[in-house]
Short mmCIF file of C-alpha atoms in Angstrom, two decimals:
data_model
loop_
_atom_site.label_atom_id
_atom_site.label_comp_id
_atom_site.label_asym_id
_atom_site.label_seq_id
_atom_site.Cartn_x
_atom_site.Cartn_y
_atom_site.Cartn_z
CA MET A 1 -23.19 -8.43 -45.18
CA LYS A 2 -26.76 -9.41 -44.29
CA LYS A 3 -26.23 -7.69 -40.95
CA LEU A 4 -25.03 -4.52 -42.72
CA ILE A 5 -28.02 -4.51 -45.08
CA ALA A 6 -30.40 -5.15 -42.20
CA SER A 7 -28.86 -2.26 -40.27
CA ALA A 8 -29.22 0.03 -43.27
CA ILE A 9 -32.86 -0.97 -43.76
CA PHE A 10 -33.52 -0.38 -40.07
CA ALA A 11 -31.87 3.04 -40.24
CA LEU A 12 -33.91 4.05 -43.29
CA GLY A 13 -37.07 2.83 -41.62
CA ALA A 14 -36.29 4.71 -38.43
CA TYR A 15 -35.59 7.90 -40.42
CA ALA A 16 -38.88 7.51 -42.29
CA LEU A 17 -40.77 6.95 -39.06
CA ALA A 18 -39.12 9.99 -37.51
CA GLY A 19 -40.14 12.07 -40.54
CA SER A 20 -43.70 10.80 -40.33
CA ALA A 21 -43.83 11.56 -36.64
CA HIS A 22 -42.59 15.10 -37.28
CA ALA A 23 -45.21 15.58 -39.98
CA ALA A 24 -47.90 14.09 -37.77
CA GLU A 25 -46.90 16.49 -35.00
CA CYS A 26 -47.47 19.52 -37.22
CA GLY A 27 -50.19 17.93 -39.35
CA ASP A 28 -52.18 19.53 -42.12
CA VAL A 29 -52.00 23.33 -42.25
CA SER A 30 -54.06 25.62 -44.46
CA ILE A 31 -52.72 29.13 -45.11
CA ALA A 32 -54.55 32.08 -46.65
CA GLU A 33 -52.74 33.43 -49.70
CA MET A 34 -54.29 36.90 -49.82
CA ASN A 35 -54.88 38.58 -53.14
CA TRP A 36 -52.25 41.30 -52.72
CA ALA A 37 -48.56 40.77 -53.33
CA SER A 38 -46.94 41.29 -49.93
CA ALA A 39 -49.39 38.90 -48.24
CA GLY A 40 -49.05 36.41 -51.09
CA VAL A 41 -45.28 36.28 -50.67
CA ALA A 42 -45.62 35.92 -46.88
CA ALA A 43 -47.93 32.94 -47.40
CA GLN A 44 -45.44 31.30 -49.76
CA VAL A 45 -42.56 31.90 -47.34
CA ASP A 46 -44.59 30.26 -44.57
CA LYS A 47 -45.42 27.34 -46.83
CA ILE A 48 -41.77 26.70 -47.72
CA ILE A 49 -40.56 26.96 -44.13
CA LEU A 50 -43.39 25.04 -42.46
CA GLN A 51 -43.37 22.34 -45.11
CA ASN A 52 -39.64 21.81 -45.44
CA GLY A 53 -38.48 22.90 -42.00
CA TYR A 54 -41.19 21.52 -39.77
CA GLY A 55 -42.72 18.72 -41.85
CA CYS A 56 -46.17 20.29 -42.06
CA ASN A 57 -48.51 19.34 -44.90
CA VAL A 58 -49.31 22.83 -46.19
CA THR A 59 -52.21 23.85 -48.41
CA LEU A 60 -52.62 27.42 -49.67
CA VAL A 61 -56.13 28.81 -50.14
CA THR A 62 -57.07 32.04 -51.90
CA GLY A 63 -57.94 34.80 -49.44
CA ASP A 64 -59.08 38.36 -48.90
CA THR A 65 -59.43 40.29 -45.65
CA GLN A 66 -63.12 40.01 -44.82
CA PRO A 67 -63.91 36.56 -46.33
CA THR A 68 -60.80 35.00 -44.77
CA PHE A 69 -61.48 36.47 -41.35
CA THR A 70 -65.14 35.39 -41.42
CA SER A 71 -64.21 31.85 -42.44
CA MET A 72 -61.56 31.60 -39.73
CA ASP A 73 -63.94 32.94 -37.12
CA GLU A 74 -66.96 30.83 -38.06
CA LYS A 75 -65.41 27.64 -39.55
CA ALA A 76 -61.84 27.67 -38.17
CA GLU A 77 -60.59 27.59 -41.78
CA PRO A 78 -57.97 28.35 -42.94
CA ASP A 79 -55.58 27.84 -40.04
CA VAL A 80 -53.37 30.86 -40.70
CA ALA A 81 -53.76 34.35 -42.14
CA PRO A 82 -50.11 35.48 -42.36
CA GLU A 83 -50.84 39.13 -43.19
CA LEU A 84 -54.14 40.40 -41.81
CA TRP A 85 -54.69 44.16 -41.63
CA VAL A 86 -56.53 43.85 -38.37
CA ASN A 87 -57.94 47.37 -38.11
CA ALA A 88 -60.37 46.41 -40.88
CA VAL A 89 -61.90 43.73 -38.63
CA ARG A 90 -60.87 45.04 -35.22
CA THR A 91 -64.15 44.77 -33.30
CA ALA A 92 -65.02 41.27 -34.54
CA LEU A 93 -61.42 40.10 -34.08
CA ASP A 94 -61.31 41.31 -30.47
CA LYS A 95 -64.49 39.34 -29.82
CA ALA A 96 -63.11 36.19 -31.47
CA VAL A 97 -59.88 36.47 -29.47
CA SER A 98 -61.70 37.06 -26.18
CA GLU A 99 -63.93 34.03 -26.82
CA GLY A 100 -60.94 31.83 -27.69
CA ARG A 101 -61.57 31.11 -31.36
CA LEU A 102 -58.67 33.09 -32.86
CA ILE A 103 -55.24 34.22 -31.72
CA GLU A 104 -53.28 37.31 -32.75
CA ALA A 105 -49.93 35.55 -33.02
CA ALA A 106 -47.57 38.47 -33.68
CA PRO A 107 -47.01 41.46 -35.96
CA LEU A 108 -45.84 40.42 -39.42
CA LEU A 109 -44.75 43.91 -40.51
CA SER A 110 -42.37 45.26 -37.88
CA ASP A 111 -43.16 48.86 -38.80
CA GLY A 112 -46.83 48.26 -39.65
CA GLY A 113 -48.67 49.33 -42.75
CA VAL A 114 -47.89 52.99 -43.41
CA GLU A 115 -49.51 55.71 -45.51
CA GLY A 116 -48.57 59.31 -46.07
CA TRP A 117 -47.31 61.95 -48.44
CA TRP A 118 -43.91 61.27 -49.96
CA ILE A 119 -41.24 62.99 -52.03
CA PRO A 120 -38.30 61.46 -53.97
CA LYS A 121 -35.16 61.03 -51.87
CA PHE A 122 -33.06 62.81 -54.51
CA LEU A 123 -35.24 65.87 -53.91
CA ALA A 124 -35.07 65.51 -50.11
CA ASP A 125 -31.27 65.27 -50.32
CA ALA A 126 -31.08 68.38 -52.49
CA HIS A 127 -33.40 70.31 -50.15
CA PRO A 128 -32.66 69.20 -46.59
CA ASP A 129 -34.92 71.95 -45.25
CA ILE A 130 -37.93 69.89 -46.38
CA LYS A 131 -38.82 67.64 -43.46
CA THR A 132 -42.58 68.11 -43.26
CA VAL A 133 -45.48 68.46 -45.66
CA GLN A 134 -45.71 72.09 -44.61
CA ASP A 135 -42.04 72.57 -45.60
CA ALA A 136 -42.76 71.10 -49.03
CA LEU A 137 -45.73 73.41 -49.53
CA LYS A 138 -43.37 76.39 -49.18
CA HIS A 139 -41.72 75.30 -52.45
CA PRO A 140 -44.36 75.02 -55.17
CA GLU A 141 -41.62 75.60 -57.75
CA LEU A 142 -40.20 72.14 -56.93
CA PHE A 143 -43.38 70.20 -57.72
CA PRO A 144 -44.57 71.11 -61.23
CA ALA A 145 -48.06 69.98 -62.26
CA PRO A 146 -48.08 67.53 -65.21
CA GLU A 147 -50.44 69.58 -67.38
CA ASP A 148 -49.38 73.10 -66.36
CA SER A 149 -45.87 73.60 -65.02
CA SER A 150 -46.83 77.08 -63.82
CA LYS A 151 -48.75 75.33 -61.06
CA ALA A 152 -47.61 72.88 -58.41
CA ALA A 153 -49.12 69.44 -57.92
CA ILE A 154 -50.08 67.04 -55.17
CA TYR A 155 -50.85 63.57 -56.54
CA ASN A 156 -53.94 62.00 -55.02
CA CYS A 157 -54.70 58.41 -54.10
CA PRO A 158 -56.38 56.29 -56.82
CA SER A 159 -60.04 57.10 -57.53
CA GLY A 160 -62.56 55.26 -55.40
CA TRP A 161 -60.11 54.35 -52.63
CA ASN A 162 -60.72 55.63 -49.10
CA CYS A 163 -57.37 57.41 -49.16
CA GLN A 164 -58.69 59.67 -51.93
CA ILE A 165 -61.02 61.23 -49.36
CA SER A 166 -58.37 61.69 -46.66
CA THR A 167 -55.88 63.15 -49.13
CA ALA A 168 -58.46 65.66 -50.38
CA ASN A 169 -59.34 66.67 -46.82
CA LEU A 170 -55.70 67.13 -45.89
CA TYR A 171 -55.14 69.16 -49.06
CA LYS A 172 -57.96 71.41 -47.92
CA ALA A 173 -56.81 71.55 -44.28
CA LEU A 174 -53.30 72.57 -45.31
CA GLY A 175 -54.59 75.39 -47.52
CA ALA A 176 -52.57 73.90 -50.36
CA GLU A 177 -54.65 75.51 -53.11
CA LYS A 178 -53.88 79.01 -51.83
CA LEU A 179 -50.20 78.05 -51.81
CA GLY A 180 -50.32 77.30 -55.54
CA PHE A 181 -50.93 73.55 -55.52
CA THR A 182 -53.54 71.64 -57.47
CA LEU A 183 -54.75 68.18 -56.47
CA VAL A 184 -54.10 65.77 -59.34
CA ASP A 185 -56.53 62.90 -59.93
CA THR A 186 -54.31 59.96 -60.90
CA GLY A 187 -57.30 57.84 -61.89
CA SER A 188 -55.87 54.50 -60.87
CA ALA A 189 -53.04 52.82 -59.01
CA ALA A 190 -51.27 52.38 -62.34
CA GLY A 191 -51.63 56.10 -63.03
CA LEU A 192 -50.20 56.97 -59.62
CA ASP A 193 -47.30 54.54 -60.10
CA GLY A 194 -46.65 55.96 -63.55
CA SER A 195 -46.42 59.50 -62.20
CA ILE A 196 -43.72 58.41 -59.73
CA ALA A 197 -41.76 56.50 -62.37
CA ASN A 198 -41.93 59.53 -64.65
CA ALA A 199 -40.66 61.83 -61.89
CA PHE A 200 -37.64 59.60 -61.28
CA GLU A 201 -36.94 59.25 -64.99
CA LYS A 202 -36.99 63.02 -65.50
CA LYS A 203 -35.56 63.87 -62.05
CA THR A 204 -38.41 66.27 -61.37
CA GLY A 205 -40.17 66.93 -58.10
CA TRP A 206 -43.12 64.81 -56.99
CA LEU A 207 -45.36 65.19 -53.93
CA GLY A 208 -48.29 62.94 -53.16
CA TYR A 209 -49.97 60.06 -51.44
CA TYR A 210 -48.49 56.55 -51.29
CA TRP A 211 -48.27 53.60 -48.93
CA ALA A 212 -45.97 50.74 -47.85
CA PRO A 213 -45.07 47.97 -48.26
CA THR A 214 -45.27 48.21 -52.05
CA ALA A 215 -43.14 47.47 -55.07
CA ILE A 216 -42.93 51.14 -56.01
CA LEU A 217 -41.33 52.08 -52.71
CA GLY A 218 -39.00 49.11 -53.07
CA LYS A 219 -37.94 50.28 -56.51
CA TYR A 220 -37.87 54.05 -56.02
CA ASP A 221 -36.24 55.63 -53.00
CA MET A 222 -38.86 57.88 -51.44
CA VAL A 223 -39.07 59.84 -48.18
CA ARG A 224 -42.27 60.07 -46.15
CA LEU A 225 -42.90 63.57 -44.81
CA SER A 226 -44.27 64.35 -41.38
CA PHE A 227 -47.53 66.26 -41.05
CA ASN A 228 -46.04 67.83 -37.93
CA VAL A 229 -48.97 66.70 -35.77
CA PRO A 230 -49.75 63.37 -34.08
CA HIS A 231 -52.47 61.10 -35.41
CA ASP A 232 -55.83 62.21 -33.99
CA LYS A 233 -58.13 59.20 -34.30
CA LYS A 234 -61.23 61.09 -33.17
CA GLU A 235 -60.67 63.78 -35.78
CA TRP A 236 -59.78 61.13 -38.36
CA ASP A 237 -62.99 59.17 -37.85
CA ALA A 238 -65.18 62.26 -37.61
CA CYS A 239 -63.74 64.30 -40.46
CA THR A 240 -60.42 63.36 -42.10
CA ALA A 241 -61.83 60.13 -43.52
CA ILE A 242 -65.27 61.60 -44.25
CA GLN A 243 -66.04 62.83 -47.76
CA ASP A 244 -66.66 66.58 -48.09
CA CYS A 245 -65.95 67.26 -44.43
CA ALA A 246 -66.70 70.96 -43.95
CA ASN A 247 -63.76 71.92 -41.77
CA PRO A 248 -60.92 69.38 -41.90
CA LYS A 249 -57.86 69.83 -39.73
CA VAL A 250 -54.28 68.79 -40.38
CA ASN A 251 -53.85 65.20 -39.24
CA SER A 252 -51.42 62.31 -39.61
CA TYR A 253 -52.23 58.97 -41.15
CA PRO A 254 -52.60 56.10 -38.69
CA VAL A 255 -50.13 53.22 -38.75
CA SER A 256 -52.06 50.04 -39.55
CA ASP A 257 -51.54 46.99 -37.37
CA VAL A 258 -50.64 44.03 -39.58
CA TYR A 259 -50.70 40.75 -37.67
CA THR A 260 -50.56 37.05 -38.28
CA VAL A 261 -53.80 35.57 -36.99
CA VAL A 262 -54.26 31.84 -36.40
CA THR A 263 -57.06 29.58 -35.26
CA LYS A 264 -56.95 28.12 -31.78
CA ALA A 265 -56.84 24.65 -33.34
CA PHE A 266 -53.62 25.50 -35.20
CA ALA A 267 -52.05 26.99 -32.08
CA SER A 268 -52.87 23.79 -30.18
CA LYS A 269 -51.57 21.33 -32.73
CA ALA A 270 -48.68 23.15 -34.40
CA GLY A 271 -46.14 22.80 -31.59
CA ILE A 272 -42.83 24.42 -32.44
CA ALA A 273 -44.23 25.65 -35.77
CA MET A 274 -46.34 28.04 -33.70
CA ASP A 275 -43.13 29.42 -32.20
CA TYR A 276 -41.97 30.22 -35.74
CA VAL A 277 -45.24 32.02 -36.56
CA LYS A 278 -44.92 34.08 -33.37
CA THR A 279 -41.29 34.98 -34.12
CA ARG A 280 -41.03 35.87 -37.78
CA LYS A 281 -41.50 39.44 -38.97
CA TRP A 282 -40.05 41.64 -41.69
CA ASP A 283 -39.81 45.34 -42.39
CA ASN A 284 -41.42 47.39 -45.14
CA GLY A 285 -38.08 48.13 -46.78
CA THR A 286 -37.29 44.43 -47.28
CA VAL A 287 -40.81 43.60 -48.45
CA GLY A 288 -40.70 46.50 -50.89
CA LYS A 289 -37.43 45.24 -52.41
CA VAL A 290 -38.86 41.74 -52.83
CA LEU A 291 -41.99 43.14 -54.48
CA ALA A 292 -39.88 45.34 -56.77
CA TRP A 293 -37.86 42.27 -57.80
CA MET A 294 -41.09 40.45 -58.59
CA THR A 295 -42.31 43.37 -60.72
CA ASP A 296 -39.06 43.60 -62.67
CA ASN A 297 -38.89 39.83 -63.21
CA GLN A 298 -42.61 39.11 -63.59
CA GLY A 299 -42.26 36.76 -60.64
CA THR A 300 -45.06 34.91 -58.90
CA ASN A 301 -45.61 34.92 -55.16
CA GLU A 302 -43.68 31.65 -54.97
CA ASP A 303 -40.83 33.16 -57.00
CA GLY A 304 -40.78 36.14 -54.63
CA ALA A 305 -40.67 33.87 -51.58
CA LYS A 306 -37.73 31.88 -52.95
CA TYR A 307 -35.95 35.11 -53.90
CA PHE A 308 -36.43 36.38 -50.34
CA LEU A 309 -35.17 33.15 -48.76
CA LYS A 310 -32.10 33.08 -51.02
CA THR A 311 -31.33 36.80 -50.70
CA TYR A 312 -32.00 37.47 -47.03
CA PRO A 313 -30.78 34.39 -45.08
CA ASP A 314 -29.40 36.66 -42.35
CA MET A 315 -32.99 37.71 -41.61
CA TRP A 316 -35.05 34.55 -41.81
CA THR A 317 -32.56 32.08 -40.28
CA LYS A 318 -33.02 34.01 -37.02
CA TRP A 319 -36.67 32.95 -37.05
CA VAL A 320 -35.87 29.23 -36.87
CA SER A 321 -33.42 26.78 -35.29
CA PRO A 322 -30.19 25.91 -37.17
CA ASP A 323 -31.46 22.45 -38.13
CA VAL A 324 -34.69 23.89 -39.53
CA ALA A 325 -32.69 26.51 -41.45
CA THR A 326 -30.54 23.75 -42.96
CA LYS A 327 -33.61 21.84 -44.16
CA VAL A 328 -35.16 24.95 -45.68
CA LYS A 329 -31.94 25.92 -47.47
CA ALA A 330 -31.65 22.41 -48.89
CA SER A 331 -35.16 22.71 -50.35
CA LEU A 332 -34.49 25.89 -52.32
#
């Protein structure tokens, strides 16, 4: 009996030591929980998987694009920015990568961050001839303005955002006013969201600016229209994104690169956890559905992460080994 008890104690001790060794291998990890929903959920997903699957000691820190990047570049803190829209810091990031301080691990959003002009899918299905923005502009009768149904409407980006300028320039470049369209100032993101919800409730046409991944596009089925031209970065930088540009041309929105960026120290110490960070990615459609669930259920970022892990095991279990997946599932 003493031998059996001794064996059991030894086994428990060995298990504990193995767990400690695993944790020591990964060590302490700090992750930026950015102040927008999709990035917040990504940070929580990473926390759950790294903590429960790889034995890391994870701390989340509040983040935003510029402050987080600057801190990572200058102080090597935090270790991980799961969702960094890198175009906003492209020049400085390239320098940090070339000098070995930071690493662009992998894209987090498989289809990038996207912007554009959208219409409801129910409208696209009813009018299959509408494939481009120019096609939509041939049908002002389908997009009644909120204040005057005798006019058509294009809903602009929220006031004060950069996309308000590009949308206004594209409106001008397309000659939309002469085609019977007025550019509607939605005032705020809430106003823009409300106009979409109202269109779906009343089954009326809607045409305007939006972006992904977002809860709205996870909740309402929308179709992004082509501008029928490729993105012209030179034209975009010189005119499309410049307020009151005199002679804007039709252009397409750029696709934003959204990467996970880590410090060199994390890449050196994280071992197989780094393989996870380099592997995992999700698409805008999935992120949008998770964000929509959070909106409907008043869920936190942590709630959204757990909902994702419980709802989409076919996706995330491909990011990790079977034994790691088992540990993560047991923690939920």
